[in-house]
C-alpha cells in the first residue's frame, strides 16, 4: 500500500477511492499509517505534492480520515516561571494563562502550520479502537511534548458516522470554536477550530484538506 500511494504521486497507480467520513480512526489503509511519525504527524510537504499530483477524488480515497492541521498559538503565559525544576515538578502539567484582552488572541505559528495529524493510528499506537487520543506522553496517537498539554489531554472518537470530541479532565482545557469542552462528547464538523491548551488546530475533512493544500 505504501508503494502504491507513493507511486500515485508520479501518476503510476491511483489509490482506491473510499467513502469519505466512513473510516474510523485507525481503520485507514496501511499506507497512511506507515507515513505518520511516532508522534502522529505526517509530512505536510508530501501531502502537498500529492494534492498537486492527483485528483481530489483520489486524494480523498487515499487519506480517508480527517486531519488536525495546526493554525496558531493562543497568546498567554505559562505559570511555571517559578516552578521547581525537580523531576516531580517537571512531570506535572503547567497552567497556561491566556491573555484577557480584546482583539486577536491567537498568533500565527509557522512551525505549527507544518503540524498535520491524520486521525489514524500509526504503527506505534499503544491502543486499538475507534478513537484518537491527544496528550503529552507516549502512548497517545497525537503526542504534543509541551507541559501545557496534559498527559492524556483529549480524545476524538468516531461513533455512528460522526466524530466526537471530549476532554479528559485536562489542566488547560480543550476548546471547540472557543467554547470549552467537558467530558461529555460534542460533535465536530469540517473546518471547526479545536484548541488543546494553547495550541489551535483546524479540523479538516479529506476534501477540505485537499482544497487547502491545493491552494497553498
PDB file of N, CA and C in Angstrom, residues 4 11 29 50-51 64 74 77 87 110 131-132 138 140 159-160 195 199 204:
ATOM      1  N   UNK A   4       2.135   1.909  -3.468  1.00  0.00           N
ATOM      2  CA  UNK A   4       1.058   2.363  -4.347  1.00  0.00           C
ATOM      3  C   UNK A   4       0.772   3.840  -4.126  1.00  0.00           C
ATOM      4  N   UNK A  11       1.817   9.413 -10.922  1.00  0.00           N
ATOM      5  CA  UNK A  11       0.768   9.085 -11.875  1.00  0.00           C
ATOM      6  C   UNK A  11       0.769   7.639 -12.305  1.00  0.00           C
ATOM      7  N   UNK A  29      -6.132   2.655   5.392  1.00  0.00           N
ATOM      8  CA  UNK A  29      -5.185   1.704   4.829  1.00  0.00           C
ATOM      9  C   UNK A  29      -3.806   1.845   5.450  1.00  0.00           C
ATOM     10  N   UNK A  50       1.265  15.510  -3.143  1.00  0.00           N
ATOM     11  CA  UNK A  50       0.214  14.590  -3.557  1.00  0.00           C
ATOM     12  C   UNK A  50      -1.011  15.360  -4.046  1.00  0.00           C
ATOM     13  N   UNK A  51      -1.371  16.429  -3.329  1.00  0.00           N
ATOM     14  CA  UNK A  51      -2.532  17.230  -3.720  1.00  0.00           C
ATOM     15  C   UNK A  51      -2.327  17.870  -5.092  1.00  0.00           C
ATOM     16  N   UNK A  64      -8.815   9.214   3.480  1.00  0.00           N
ATOM     17  CA  UNK A  64      -9.998   8.592   4.083  1.00  0.00           C
ATOM     18  C   UNK A  64     -10.430   9.163   5.427  1.00  0.00           C
ATOM     19  N   UNK A  74      -2.352  30.322  21.023  1.00  0.00           N
ATOM     20  CA  UNK A  74      -3.031  31.330  21.824  1.00  0.00           C
ATOM     21  C   UNK A  74      -2.012  32.135  22.632  1.00  0.00           C
ATOM     22  N   UNK A  77       0.636  33.252  29.004  1.00  0.00           N
ATOM     23  CA  UNK A  77       1.870  32.912  29.723  1.00  0.00           C
ATOM     24  C   UNK A  77       1.715  31.582  30.432  1.00  0.00           C
ATOM     25  N   UNK A  87      12.315  16.626  39.356  1.00  0.00           N
ATOM     26  CA  UNK A  87      11.692  15.672  38.434  1.00  0.00           C
ATOM     27  C   UNK A  87      10.198  15.569  38.685  1.00  0.00           C
ATOM     28  N   UNK A 110       4.352  29.577  12.204  1.00  0.00           N
ATOM     29  CA  UNK A 110       4.806  28.887  11.009  1.00  0.00           C
ATOM     30  C   UNK A 110       5.139  27.428  11.303  1.00  0.00           C
ATOM     31  N   UNK A 131     -10.939   5.503  18.350  1.00  0.00           N
ATOM     32  CA  UNK A 131     -10.687   6.793  18.979  1.00  0.00           C
ATOM     33  C   UNK A 131      -9.255   7.234  18.691  1.00  0.00           C
ATOM     34  N   UNK A 132      -9.044   8.528  18.834  1.00  0.00           N
ATOM     35  CA  UNK A 132      -7.753   9.148  18.571  1.00  0.00           C
ATOM     36  C   UNK A 132      -7.404   9.971  19.798  1.00  0.00           C
ATOM     37  N   UNK A 138       4.065   9.390  25.667  1.00  0.00           N
ATOM     38  CA  UNK A 138       3.997   8.240  24.775  1.00  0.00           C
ATOM     39  C   UNK A 138       2.719   7.448  25.030  1.00  0.00           C
ATOM     40  N   UNK A 140      -0.078   8.060  23.305  1.00  0.00           N
ATOM     41  CA  UNK A 140      -1.140   8.805  22.628  1.00  0.00           C
ATOM     42  C   UNK A 140      -0.952   8.696  21.120  1.00  0.00           C
ATOM     43  N   UNK A 159     -18.090   7.655  16.115  1.00  0.00           N
ATOM     44  CA  UNK A 159     -19.243   6.900  16.594  1.00  0.00           C
ATOM     45  C   UNK A 159     -20.459   7.178  15.705  1.00  0.00           C
ATOM     46  N   UNK A 160     -21.025   6.122  15.163  1.00  0.00           N
ATOM     47  CA  UNK A 160     -22.237   6.229  14.354  1.00  0.00           C
ATOM     48  C   UNK A 160     -22.089   7.250  13.224  1.00  0.00           C
ATOM     49  N   UNK A 195      -8.854  23.670  20.091  1.00  0.00           N
ATOM     50  CA  UNK A 195      -7.664  24.072  20.836  1.00  0.00           C
ATOM     51  C   UNK A 195      -7.409  23.104  21.979  1.00  0.00           C
ATOM     52  N   UNK A 199      -2.597  25.488  21.955  1.00  0.00           N
ATOM     53  CA  UNK A 199      -2.393  25.148  20.548  1.00  0.00           C
ATOM     54  C   UNK A 199      -3.727  25.004  19.822  1.00  0.00           C
ATOM     55  N   UNK A 204      -9.966  19.267   9.520  1.00  0.00           N
ATOM     56  CA  UNK A 204     -10.224  19.215   8.079  1.00  0.00           C
ATOM     57  C   UNK A 204     -10.733  17.838   7.664  1.00  0.00           C
TER      58      UNK A 204
END
